[in-house]
Amino acid sequence: MEIHVALFCIGIVLWLAWRWKKLSLWQNLGIPGPKPNLIFGNILELYRKGPVECHEEWVKKYGRVLGYFYGMKPVLLVTDPYLLKNIFIKDFNKFINRESFNPLHVYSPKHERSQSILNLPGQAWKYVRSVLTPTFTTAKMKQMSGSMKSSIETMLEILQEKAQKGIGFDIFDVYQRLTMDVIMKTAFGIQTDVQTNAKSSILRATKLIFVTPYKDAIIFLGYTGNKKTRRMTEAEIESSAFTVLLAGYETTSTALAYTTYLLAKHQDVQENLYQEIKDLVDKGQKLEYATINKLPYLDKVLNESMRVYPPVHLFTNRYAVEDVQYGDIQIPKGTLIQAPVYLMHHDPDFWSEPEIFDPERFSSKPNTEGITYLPFGVGPRNCLGMRFAQLEAKLALANLVYKFNIKLDDTQQDNLKILCRIRILAPSEVRVKLEPRNEEN
């Protein structure tokens, strides 16, 4: 009995010594950071305060490059724009992998959800990306814009009814139905009544993917561009389809909701945008794929909205696949690199008066020498559907602002109530009233 107790005690001591050695990594490398708990690392502080507030405190206290531990996982939090450019762009192949979509899930080639382009490592990611990239060529974008326009016209009819009734409503719900309708049509070839049927739930629409033979319906699977390459596996198709659904539905609807809120709150900005759109239409141009990029102020509005309220707000991340040295900063293999998006977008060192909504700040490009703006991620592993999301958002907003003046409903508080999820920073609702424009449009 005494021997068992002694062995147990020795085991505990050895485990604690091993644990302490692991948690001394950043201290030994001379990289500052919060002191980790022997059992939990820095997780408790992150959960108690929230990651955005926690990261902000740490950056103020320890500087633009700091180390902490997510449990036993070593994390390097970086807000140095020049170091980020090295990591995400110049030395991309040394940081090619990224953290799993689910923070509790470790990549496994046998796990179906690991086959998503979000999670795939190295060469597997390169292959799947090469298959999916042709989806977003100019020709395919033009093809998909017709389906987008059809869905937007349905949305406008619904909004016209609400405007005529003079009632306030949650436009975030309208946008969620719009983006679900668009993604189901363009990515999966499925017609739904999600916009017109109030009882058609998002969950029910999502389940359609798994009971429909979508493999042959997805636009981007019709042609890979190289007959000699292998076909995507069933698991890769399913997981990538699930990723496309989540990205195309939630992030775009969230960005639209935030932008609409800001336009309703800042009537001067909305009026400037309306005049730009009206000038284009008065010249005989239609609000469609061929002309939507002729609205530079619309670009500024969307860019600034995603700076103030980045939908994917926490961080963009990469894993070091080898040991890397930048001056005095040593990054060991296996380190998770995090670039905190919300923090970067609201840093007064990068943005003058960052809490103010000012589209004109995008009259010139953000810091081109480093990385300070990353709503879609950055580098070769940025958001694959960025052009798709931008096109959909531009078409929806341009048509909305041209037809209606947007105002906040009396029940909408001046400050949004925001729900902080694992990946998305979403408003609980955005209540507005619409007034039809006087002109015949």
Tab-separated table of C-alpha atoms in Angstrom:
chain	number	residue	atom	x	y	z
A	1	MET	CA	0.000	0.000	0.000
A	2	GLU	CA	2.782	2.401	0.972
A	3	ILE	CA	4.601	1.611	-2.281
A	4	HIS	CA	1.491	2.487	-4.315
A	5	VAL	CA	1.104	5.786	-2.479
A	6	ALA	CA	4.783	6.557	-2.998
A	7	LEU	CA	4.565	5.758	-6.725
A	8	PHE	CA	1.443	7.898	-7.029
A	9	CYS	CA	3.168	10.830	-5.332
A	10	ILE	CA	6.235	10.439	-7.535
A	11	GLY	CA	3.975	10.379	-10.594
A	12	ILE	CA	2.259	13.595	-9.503
A	13	VAL	CA	5.599	15.312	-8.899
A	14	LEU	CA	6.926	14.227	-12.304
A	15	TRP	CA	3.721	15.362	-14.021
A	16	LEU	CA	3.875	18.767	-12.317
A	17	ALA	CA	7.531	19.132	-13.298
A	18	TRP	CA	6.713	18.256	-16.913
A	19	ARG	CA	3.773	20.640	-16.882
A	20	TRP	CA	5.843	23.476	-15.455
A	21	LYS	CA	8.540	22.935	-18.062
A	22	LYS	CA	5.964	23.137	-20.864
A	23	LEU	CA	4.386	26.278	-19.401
A	24	SER	CA	7.794	27.957	-19.078
A	25	LEU	CA	8.192	28.043	-22.873
A	26	TRP	CA	7.537	31.751	-23.401
A	27	GLN	CA	9.495	32.780	-20.339
A	28	ASN	CA	12.504	30.789	-21.545
A	29	LEU	CA	12.250	32.396	-24.994
A	30	GLY	CA	12.089	35.899	-23.512
A	31	ILE	CA	8.578	36.564	-24.820
A	32	PRO	CA	6.337	38.393	-22.320
A	33	GLY	CA	2.821	37.293	-21.449
A	34	PRO	CA	0.367	36.518	-18.641
A	35	LYS	CA	1.387	33.925	-16.088
A	36	PRO	CA	-0.331	30.605	-16.872
A	37	ASN	CA	-2.230	28.482	-14.388
A	38	LEU	CA	-0.486	25.145	-13.854
A	39	ILE	CA	-3.658	23.223	-14.769
A	40	PHE	CA	-5.608	25.466	-17.164
A	41	GLY	CA	-2.998	27.729	-18.695
A	42	ASN	CA	-4.746	31.074	-19.372
A	43	ILE	CA	-8.147	29.642	-20.304
A	44	LEU	CA	-9.902	30.739	-17.107
A	45	GLU	CA	-9.026	34.394	-17.648
A	46	LEU	CA	-10.120	34.206	-21.279
A	47	TYR	CA	-13.509	32.782	-20.347
A	48	ARG	CA	-14.005	35.062	-17.368
A	49	LYS	CA	-13.330	38.344	-19.187
A	50	GLY	CA	-13.972	37.339	-22.781
A	51	PRO	CA	-11.258	37.050	-25.441
A	52	VAL	CA	-11.574	40.580	-26.879
A	53	GLU	CA	-11.260	42.334	-23.505
A	54	CYS	CA	-8.595	39.884	-22.363
A	55	HIS	CA	-6.475	40.326	-25.480
A	56	GLU	CA	-6.773	44.113	-25.233
A	57	GLU	CA	-5.527	44.092	-21.630
A	58	TRP	CA	-2.651	41.783	-22.483
A	59	VAL	CA	-1.513	43.851	-25.475
A	60	LYS	CA	-1.502	47.028	-23.378
A	61	LYS	CA	0.490	45.302	-20.636
A	62	TYR	CA	2.880	43.057	-22.585
A	63	GLY	CA	3.179	44.616	-26.036
A	64	ARG	CA	2.399	43.677	-29.637
A	65	VAL	CA	3.960	40.217	-29.452
A	66	LEU	CA	3.040	38.120	-26.409
A	67	GLY	CA	2.720	34.482	-25.478
A	68	TYR	CA	-0.002	32.682	-23.548
A	69	PHE	CA	-1.404	29.172	-23.184
A	70	TYR	CA	-4.789	27.892	-24.292
A	71	GLY	CA	-4.687	24.930	-21.937
A	72	MET	CA	-1.377	23.348	-22.928
A	73	LYS	CA	-1.398	24.890	-26.420
A	74	PRO	CA	1.241	27.647	-26.820
A	75	VAL	CA	-0.254	30.719	-28.497
A	76	LEU	CA	1.580	33.753	-29.854
A	77	LEU	CA	-0.752	36.766	-29.994
A	78	VAL	CA	0.540	39.217	-32.606
A	79	THR	CA	-0.667	42.762	-33.302
A	80	ASP	CA	2.544	43.902	-34.997
A	81	PRO	CA	1.411	44.562	-38.611
A	82	TYR	CA	4.852	43.944	-40.096
A	83	LEU	CA	5.400	40.641	-38.296
A	84	LEU	CA	1.905	39.574	-39.384
A	85	LYS	CA	2.802	40.282	-43.001
A	86	ASN	CA	5.833	38.014	-42.676
A	87	ILE	CA	3.772	35.230	-41.097
A	88	PHE	CA	0.659	35.377	-43.282
A	89	ILE	CA	2.206	36.329	-46.631
A	90	LYS	CA	5.999	36.326	-47.031
A	91	ASP	CA	6.637	33.104	-45.086
A	92	PHE	CA	3.240	31.536	-45.712
A	93	ASN	CA	4.615	28.028	-46.293
A	94	LYS	CA	6.116	28.038	-42.801
A	95	PHE	CA	2.665	28.821	-41.361
A	96	ILE	CA	0.429	27.039	-43.863
A	97	ASN	CA	-1.855	25.246	-41.386
A	98	ARG	CA	-4.636	26.776	-39.338
A	99	GLU	CA	-6.590	25.904	-36.228
A	100	SER	CA	-9.609	23.632	-36.500
A	101	PHE	CA	-13.049	25.220	-36.914
A	102	ASN	CA	-13.959	23.577	-33.611
A	103	PRO	CA	-11.438	24.623	-30.912
A	104	LEU	CA	-12.018	21.305	-29.127
A	105	HIS	CA	-11.340	19.219	-32.230
A	106	VAL	CA	-7.857	18.281	-33.407
A	107	TYR	CA	-7.375	17.559	-37.105
A	108	SER	CA	-7.653	13.899	-38.000
A	109	PRO	CA	-7.668	12.552	-41.573
A	110	LYS	CA	-10.302	10.026	-40.447
A	111	HIS	CA	-12.682	12.702	-39.140
A	112	GLU	CA	-15.213	13.883	-41.747
A	113	ARG	CA	-15.343	17.459	-40.485
A	114	SER	CA	-11.557	17.648	-40.895
A	115	GLN	CA	-11.988	17.448	-44.676
A	116	SER	CA	-13.251	21.043	-44.809
A	117	ILE	CA	-11.023	23.588	-46.511
A	118	LEU	CA	-11.029	25.436	-43.181
A	119	ASN	CA	-9.218	22.590	-41.453
A	120	LEU	CA	-7.177	20.738	-44.051
A	121	PRO	CA	-3.405	20.908	-43.590
A	122	GLY	CA	-0.702	21.656	-46.143
A	123	GLN	CA	-0.922	19.771	-49.410
A	124	ALA	CA	-4.488	18.548	-48.782
A	125	TRP	CA	-5.612	22.167	-48.393
A	126	LYS	CA	-3.791	23.184	-51.581
A	127	TYR	CA	-5.565	20.462	-53.553
A	128	VAL	CA	-9.080	21.229	-52.307
A	129	ARG	CA	-8.492	24.956	-52.745
A	130	SER	CA	-7.411	24.355	-56.354
A	131	VAL	CA	-10.672	22.472	-56.974
A	132	LEU	CA	-12.872	25.117	-55.352
A	133	THR	CA	-11.114	28.209	-56.730
A	134	PRO	CA	-12.693	27.946	-60.239
A	135	THR	CA	-16.048	28.538	-58.520
A	136	PHE	CA	-15.147	32.187	-58.103
A	137	THR	CA	-13.796	33.090	-61.539
A	138	THR	CA	-15.243	36.158	-63.249
A	139	ALA	CA	-17.385	33.978	-65.524
A	140	LYS	CA	-18.808	31.957	-62.620
A	141	MET	CA	-19.430	35.097	-60.549
A	142	LYS	CA	-21.364	36.626	-63.428
A	143	GLN	CA	-23.357	33.400	-63.756
A	144	MET	CA	-24.194	33.330	-60.044
A	145	SER	CA	-25.115	37.025	-59.959
A	146	GLY	CA	-28.343	36.213	-61.817
A	147	SER	CA	-29.474	33.969	-58.970
A	148	MET	CA	-28.409	36.620	-56.469
A	149	LYS	CA	-30.447	39.273	-58.279
A	150	SER	CA	-33.505	37.004	-58.352
A	151	SER	CA	-33.287	36.436	-54.596
A	152	ILE	CA	-32.730	40.149	-53.967
A	153	GLU	CA	-35.843	41.018	-55.994
A	154	THR	CA	-37.847	38.658	-53.778
A	155	MET	CA	-36.400	40.407	-50.727
A	156	LEU	CA	-37.312	43.836	-52.138
A	157	GLU	CA	-40.930	42.751	-52.637
A	158	ILE	CA	-41.076	41.654	-48.998
A	159	LEU	CA	-39.509	44.931	-47.865
A	160	GLN	CA	-41.943	46.941	-50.003
A	161	GLU	CA	-44.854	45.384	-48.112
A	162	LYS	CA	-43.257	46.237	-44.784
A	163	ALA	CA	-42.553	49.806	-45.923
A	164	GLN	CA	-46.165	50.317	-47.020
A	165	LYS	CA	-47.377	49.144	-43.612
A	166	GLY	CA	-44.986	51.551	-41.912
A	167	ILE	CA	-43.988	48.955	-39.350
A	168	GLY	CA	-40.641	48.358	-37.719
A	169	PHE	CA	-39.059	44.949	-38.223
A	170	ASP	CA	-35.837	43.008	-37.758
A	171	ILE	CA	-33.901	43.320	-41.013
A	172	PHE	CA	-31.254	40.871	-39.771
A	173	ASP	CA	-33.863	38.106	-40.088
A	174	VAL	CA	-34.616	39.272	-43.645
A	175	TYR	CA	-30.929	39.153	-44.534
A	176	GLN	CA	-30.511	35.693	-43.032
A	177	ARG	CA	-33.313	34.418	-45.257
A	178	LEU	CA	-31.839	36.205	-48.278
A	179	THR	CA	-28.339	34.793	-47.858
A	180	MET	CA	-29.703	31.312	-47.184
A	181	ASP	CA	-31.776	31.551	-50.371
A	182	VAL	CA	-28.756	32.712	-52.382
A	183	ILE	CA	-26.360	30.076	-51.085
A	184	MET	CA	-28.866	27.264	-51.588
A	185	LYS	CA	-29.442	28.340	-55.209
A	186	THR	CA	-25.885	29.110	-56.232
A	187	ALA	CA	-23.943	26.449	-54.337
A	188	PHE	CA	-26.394	23.563	-54.136
A	189	GLY	CA	-28.883	24.090	-56.953
A	190	ILE	CA	-31.812	23.967	-54.508
A	191	GLN	CA	-34.886	26.210	-54.717
A	192	THR	CA	-36.368	27.032	-51.301
A	193	ASP	CA	-39.210	29.120	-49.895
A	194	VAL	CA	-37.024	30.355	-47.063
A	195	GLN	CA	-37.757	34.021	-47.867
A	196	THR	CA	-41.506	33.812	-48.327
A	197	ASN	CA	-42.453	31.136	-45.804
A	198	ALA	CA	-42.226	32.445	-42.248
A	199	LYS	CA	-42.228	28.875	-40.912
A	200	SER	CA	-39.344	27.772	-43.124
A	201	SER	CA	-36.548	27.528	-40.569
A	202	ILE	CA	-32.858	27.854	-41.318
A	203	LEU	CA	-32.283	24.504	-39.664
A	204	ARG	CA	-34.787	22.810	-41.949
A	205	ALA	CA	-33.186	24.409	-45.004
A	206	THR	CA	-29.774	23.222	-43.858
A	207	LYS	CA	-31.015	19.649	-43.510
A	208	LEU	CA	-31.988	19.681	-47.194
A	209	ILE	CA	-28.298	19.446	-48.042
A	210	PHE	CA	-27.967	16.056	-46.409
A	211	VAL	CA	-31.065	14.487	-47.985
A	212	THR	CA	-30.491	15.839	-51.502
A	213	PRO	CA	-27.950	14.365	-53.932
A	214	TYR	CA	-26.111	17.666	-53.958
A	215	LYS	CA	-22.814	16.257	-55.195
A	216	ASP	CA	-23.800	16.805	-58.815
A	217	ALA	CA	-25.668	20.044	-58.150
A	218	ILE	CA	-22.840	22.085	-56.695
A	219	ILE	CA	-21.650	24.445	-59.389
A	220	PHE	CA	-17.964	24.139	-58.649
A	221	LEU	CA	-17.886	20.339	-58.903
A	222	GLY	CA	-18.837	20.240	-62.557
A	223	TYR	CA	-15.305	20.941	-63.714
A	224	THR	CA	-11.996	20.819	-61.853
A	225	GLY	CA	-9.901	22.276	-64.632
A	226	ASN	CA	-7.564	19.282	-64.688
A	227	LYS	CA	-8.819	15.887	-65.798
A	228	LYS	CA	-5.720	14.181	-64.412
A	229	THR	CA	-6.286	15.192	-60.792
A	230	ARG	CA	-8.212	12.978	-58.424
A	231	ARG	CA	-11.858	13.723	-57.655
A	232	MET	CA	-12.841	15.052	-54.269
A	233	THR	CA	-13.881	12.377	-51.793
A	234	GLU	CA	-17.398	12.163	-50.364
A	235	ALA	CA	-16.084	13.438	-47.022
A	236	GLU	CA	-14.329	16.404	-48.669
A	237	ILE	CA	-17.481	17.284	-50.594
A	238	GLU	CA	-19.760	17.050	-47.568
A	239	SER	CA	-17.453	18.974	-45.281
A	240	SER	CA	-16.732	21.662	-47.874
A	241	ALA	CA	-20.458	21.988	-48.606
A	242	PHE	CA	-21.119	22.480	-44.905
A	243	THR	CA	-18.397	25.145	-44.797
A	244	VAL	CA	-19.817	26.928	-47.855
A	245	LEU	CA	-23.249	26.962	-46.238
A	246	LEU	CA	-22.033	28.419	-42.949
A	247	ALA	CA	-19.753	31.001	-44.557
A	248	GLY	CA	-22.204	32.050	-47.265
A	249	TYR	CA	-25.176	32.322	-44.938
A	250	GLU	CA	-24.104	33.662	-41.566
A	251	THR	CA	-21.141	35.934	-42.206
A	252	THR	CA	-22.733	37.742	-45.168
A	253	SER	CA	-26.074	38.298	-43.432
A	254	THR	CA	-24.237	39.587	-40.366
A	255	ALA	CA	-22.171	42.041	-42.423
A	256	LEU	CA	-25.330	43.267	-44.182
A	257	ALA	CA	-27.127	43.760	-40.862
A	258	TYR	CA	-24.291	45.793	-39.374
A	259	THR	CA	-23.954	47.949	-42.484
A	260	THR	CA	-27.689	48.646	-42.566
A	261	TYR	CA	-27.615	49.614	-38.893
A	262	LEU	CA	-24.748	52.041	-39.499
A	263	LEU	CA	-26.456	53.564	-42.545
A	264	ALA	CA	-29.675	54.063	-40.579
A	265	LYS	CA	-27.722	55.646	-37.746
A	266	HIS	CA	-25.672	57.897	-40.045
A	267	GLN	CA	-28.175	59.480	-42.413
A	268	ASP	CA	-25.521	61.669	-44.057
A	269	VAL	CA	-23.565	58.604	-45.139
A	270	GLN	CA	-26.746	56.942	-46.393
A	271	GLU	CA	-27.636	60.038	-48.419
A	272	ASN	CA	-24.170	60.182	-49.998
A	273	LEU	CA	-24.470	56.520	-50.932
A	274	TYR	CA	-27.963	57.036	-52.355
A	275	GLN	CA	-26.765	59.920	-54.532
A	276	GLU	CA	-23.923	57.798	-55.921
A	277	ILE	CA	-26.342	54.979	-56.756
A	278	LYS	CA	-28.923	57.370	-58.230
A	279	ASP	CA	-26.314	59.038	-60.440
A	280	LEU	CA	-25.390	55.634	-61.851
A	281	VAL	CA	-29.022	54.641	-62.489
A	282	ASP	CA	-29.817	58.042	-64.034
A	283	LYS	CA	-27.161	57.284	-66.649
A	284	GLY	CA	-29.185	54.257	-67.719
A	285	GLN	CA	-27.157	51.723	-65.759
A	286	LYS	CA	-28.785	48.805	-63.947
A	287	LEU	CA	-27.722	47.616	-60.507
A	288	GLU	CA	-26.247	44.324	-61.624
A	289	TYR	CA	-22.950	42.485	-61.939
A	290	ALA	CA	-21.625	44.576	-64.840
A	291	THR	CA	-22.063	47.909	-63.046
A	292	ILE	CA	-21.946	47.245	-59.305
A	293	ASN	CA	-18.194	47.893	-59.152
A	294	LYS	CA	-18.741	51.430	-60.454
A	295	LEU	CA	-19.820	52.516	-56.967
A	296	PRO	CA	-16.616	53.422	-55.069
A	297	TYR	CA	-18.461	54.972	-52.130
A	298	LEU	CA	-20.371	51.716	-51.649
A	299	ASP	CA	-17.000	49.958	-51.370
A	300	LYS	CA	-15.904	52.453	-48.722
A	301	VAL	CA	-19.113	51.977	-46.730
A	302	LEU	CA	-18.801	48.188	-46.722
A	303	ASN	CA	-15.097	48.281	-45.882
A	304	GLU	CA	-15.654	50.656	-42.983
A	305	SER	CA	-18.625	48.669	-41.700
A	306	MET	CA	-16.505	45.508	-41.607
A	307	ARG	CA	-13.775	47.421	-39.825
A	308	VAL	CA	-16.135	48.631	-37.101
A	309	TYR	CA	-18.043	45.344	-36.870
A	310	PRO	CA	-15.941	42.499	-38.328
A	311	PRO	CA	-18.291	39.484	-38.494
A	312	VAL	CA	-15.472	37.001	-37.820
A	313	HIS	CA	-14.140	39.121	-35.007
A	314	LEU	CA	-11.867	37.100	-32.731
A	315	PHE	CA	-8.796	36.182	-34.722
A	316	THR	CA	-7.260	34.842	-37.872
A	317	ASN	CA	-4.788	32.111	-37.029
A	318	ARG	CA	-1.978	29.954	-38.392
A	319	TYR	CA	0.232	27.157	-37.038
A	320	ALA	CA	4.010	27.197	-37.321
A	321	VAL	CA	4.980	24.000	-39.157
A	322	GLU	CA	8.671	24.562	-38.404
A	323	ASP	CA	10.857	26.620	-36.075
A	324	VAL	CA	11.027	30.243	-37.271
A	325	GLN	CA	13.160	33.167	-36.092
A	326	TYR	CA	12.393	36.880	-36.581
A	327	GLY	CA	15.113	38.914	-34.898
A	328	ASP	CA	14.781	38.281	-31.155
A	329	ILE	CA	11.449	36.502	-31.612
A	330	GLN	CA	11.712	32.722	-31.793
A	331	ILE	CA	8.563	30.846	-32.835
A	332	PRO	CA	8.761	27.108	-32.082
A	333	LYS	CA	7.174	24.527	-34.360
A	334	GLY	CA	3.580	23.822	-33.280
A	335	THR	CA	2.914	27.354	-32.022
A	336	LEU	CA	-0.520	28.781	-32.809
A	337	ILE	CA	-0.286	32.347	-34.163
A	338	GLN	CA	-3.321	34.564	-33.544
A	339	ALA	CA	-4.044	37.933	-35.159
A	340	PRO	CA	-6.950	39.450	-33.144
A	341	VAL	CA	-9.201	40.968	-35.805
A	342	TYR	CA	-11.449	43.205	-33.674
A	343	LEU	CA	-8.462	44.502	-31.738
A	344	MET	CA	-6.529	45.329	-34.914
A	345	HIS	CA	-9.556	47.094	-36.411
A	346	HIS	CA	-10.013	49.277	-33.326
A	347	ASP	CA	-6.384	50.083	-32.578
A	348	PRO	CA	-5.883	53.892	-32.432
A	349	ASP	CA	-2.284	53.423	-33.601
A	350	PHE	CA	-3.637	52.175	-36.929
A	351	TRP	CA	-6.973	53.997	-37.205
A	352	SER	CA	-7.654	57.595	-36.191
A	353	GLU	CA	-10.682	57.718	-33.849
A	354	PRO	CA	-11.415	54.017	-34.452
A	355	GLU	CA	-14.874	54.050	-32.810
A	356	ILE	CA	-16.188	56.564	-35.355
A	357	PHE	CA	-17.874	55.260	-38.514
A	358	ASP	CA	-16.137	57.120	-41.341
A	359	PRO	CA	-16.162	55.532	-44.824
A	360	GLU	CA	-13.806	58.231	-46.125
A	361	ARG	CA	-10.922	56.654	-44.226
A	362	PHE	CA	-10.927	54.089	-47.055
A	363	SER	CA	-10.323	56.753	-49.697
A	364	SER	CA	-6.764	55.491	-49.480
A	365	LYS	CA	-5.679	51.917	-48.839
A	366	PRO	CA	-4.857	50.851	-45.272
A	367	ASN	CA	-1.229	50.277	-44.292
A	368	THR	CA	0.245	48.473	-47.307
A	369	GLU	CA	3.564	47.770	-45.579
A	370	GLY	CA	1.889	45.688	-42.893
A	371	ILE	CA	-1.430	44.079	-42.007
A	372	THR	CA	-3.998	46.124	-40.080
A	373	TYR	CA	-7.256	45.216	-41.879
A	374	LEU	CA	-8.338	41.593	-42.200
A	375	PRO	CA	-12.132	41.062	-42.289
A	376	PHE	CA	-11.682	38.173	-44.737
A	377	GLY	CA	-8.423	36.905	-43.328
A	378	VAL	CA	-5.227	37.586	-45.243
A	379	GLY	CA	-2.670	35.874	-47.438
A	380	PRO	CA	-3.055	32.757	-49.630
A	381	ARG	CA	-5.343	31.157	-47.041
A	382	ASN	CA	-7.804	34.032	-46.836
A	383	CYS	CA	-11.557	33.616	-47.332
A	384	LEU	CA	-12.090	31.723	-50.592
A	385	GLY	CA	-15.589	33.179	-51.025
A	386	MET	CA	-14.588	36.814	-50.466
A	387	ARG	CA	-15.584	37.980	-53.956
A	388	PHE	CA	-18.880	36.081	-53.712
A	389	ALA	CA	-19.716	37.693	-50.352
A	390	GLN	CA	-18.737	41.164	-51.556
A	391	LEU	CA	-20.822	40.855	-54.715
A	392	GLU	CA	-23.894	39.680	-52.818
A	393	ALA	CA	-23.545	42.421	-50.201
A	394	LYS	CA	-23.059	45.144	-52.822
A	395	LEU	CA	-26.056	44.058	-54.889
A	396	ALA	CA	-28.299	43.804	-51.830
A	397	LEU	CA	-27.283	47.144	-50.309
A	398	ALA	CA	-27.314	49.090	-53.569
A	399	ASN	CA	-30.840	47.922	-54.408
A	400	LEU	CA	-32.045	48.514	-50.848
A	401	VAL	CA	-30.676	52.056	-50.541
A	402	TYR	CA	-31.893	53.008	-54.018
A	403	LYS	CA	-35.479	52.034	-53.213
A	404	PHE	CA	-35.766	52.911	-49.516
A	405	ASN	CA	-34.617	55.388	-46.932
A	406	ILE	CA	-33.568	53.338	-43.894
A	407	LYS	CA	-34.250	54.579	-40.380
A	408	LEU	CA	-33.838	52.965	-37.002
A	409	ASP	CA	-37.084	51.831	-35.433
A	410	ASP	CA	-38.067	53.526	-32.173
A	411	THR	CA	-37.569	50.225	-30.366
A	412	GLN	CA	-33.999	49.827	-31.649
A	413	GLN	CA	-31.508	50.928	-29.040
A	414	ASP	CA	-28.749	53.278	-30.128
A	415	ASN	CA	-26.181	50.630	-29.274
A	416	LEU	CA	-26.596	47.156	-30.695
A	417	LYS	CA	-27.046	44.170	-28.446
A	418	ILE	CA	-24.387	41.829	-29.772
A	419	LEU	CA	-24.165	38.061	-29.407
A	420	CYS	CA	-20.586	36.823	-29.196
A	421	ARG	CA	-20.382	33.323	-30.650
A	422	ILE	CA	-17.335	31.127	-31.249
A	423	ARG	CA	-16.638	32.612	-34.691
A	424	ILE	CA	-19.284	35.246	-35.362
A	425	LEU	CA	-20.006	38.581	-33.697
A	426	ALA	CA	-23.709	38.894	-34.539
A	427	PRO	CA	-26.416	41.393	-33.561
A	428	SER	CA	-29.398	39.937	-31.726
A	429	GLU	CA	-31.580	41.999	-34.077
A	430	VAL	CA	-31.502	45.221	-36.108
A	431	ARG	CA	-34.912	46.871	-36.058
A	432	VAL	CA	-35.545	49.418	-38.799
A	433	LYS	CA	-38.316	51.233	-40.650
A	434	LEU	CA	-38.228	51.759	-44.397
A	435	GLU	CA	-39.568	54.741	-46.317
A	436	PRO	CA	-39.976	54.375	-50.109
A	437	ARG	CA	-37.971	56.947	-52.061
A	438	ASN	CA	-40.068	59.631	-53.741
A	439	GLU	CA	-38.635	59.006	-57.188
A	440	GLU	CA	-40.124	56.366	-59.439
A	441	ASN	CA	-37.586	53.605	-58.995
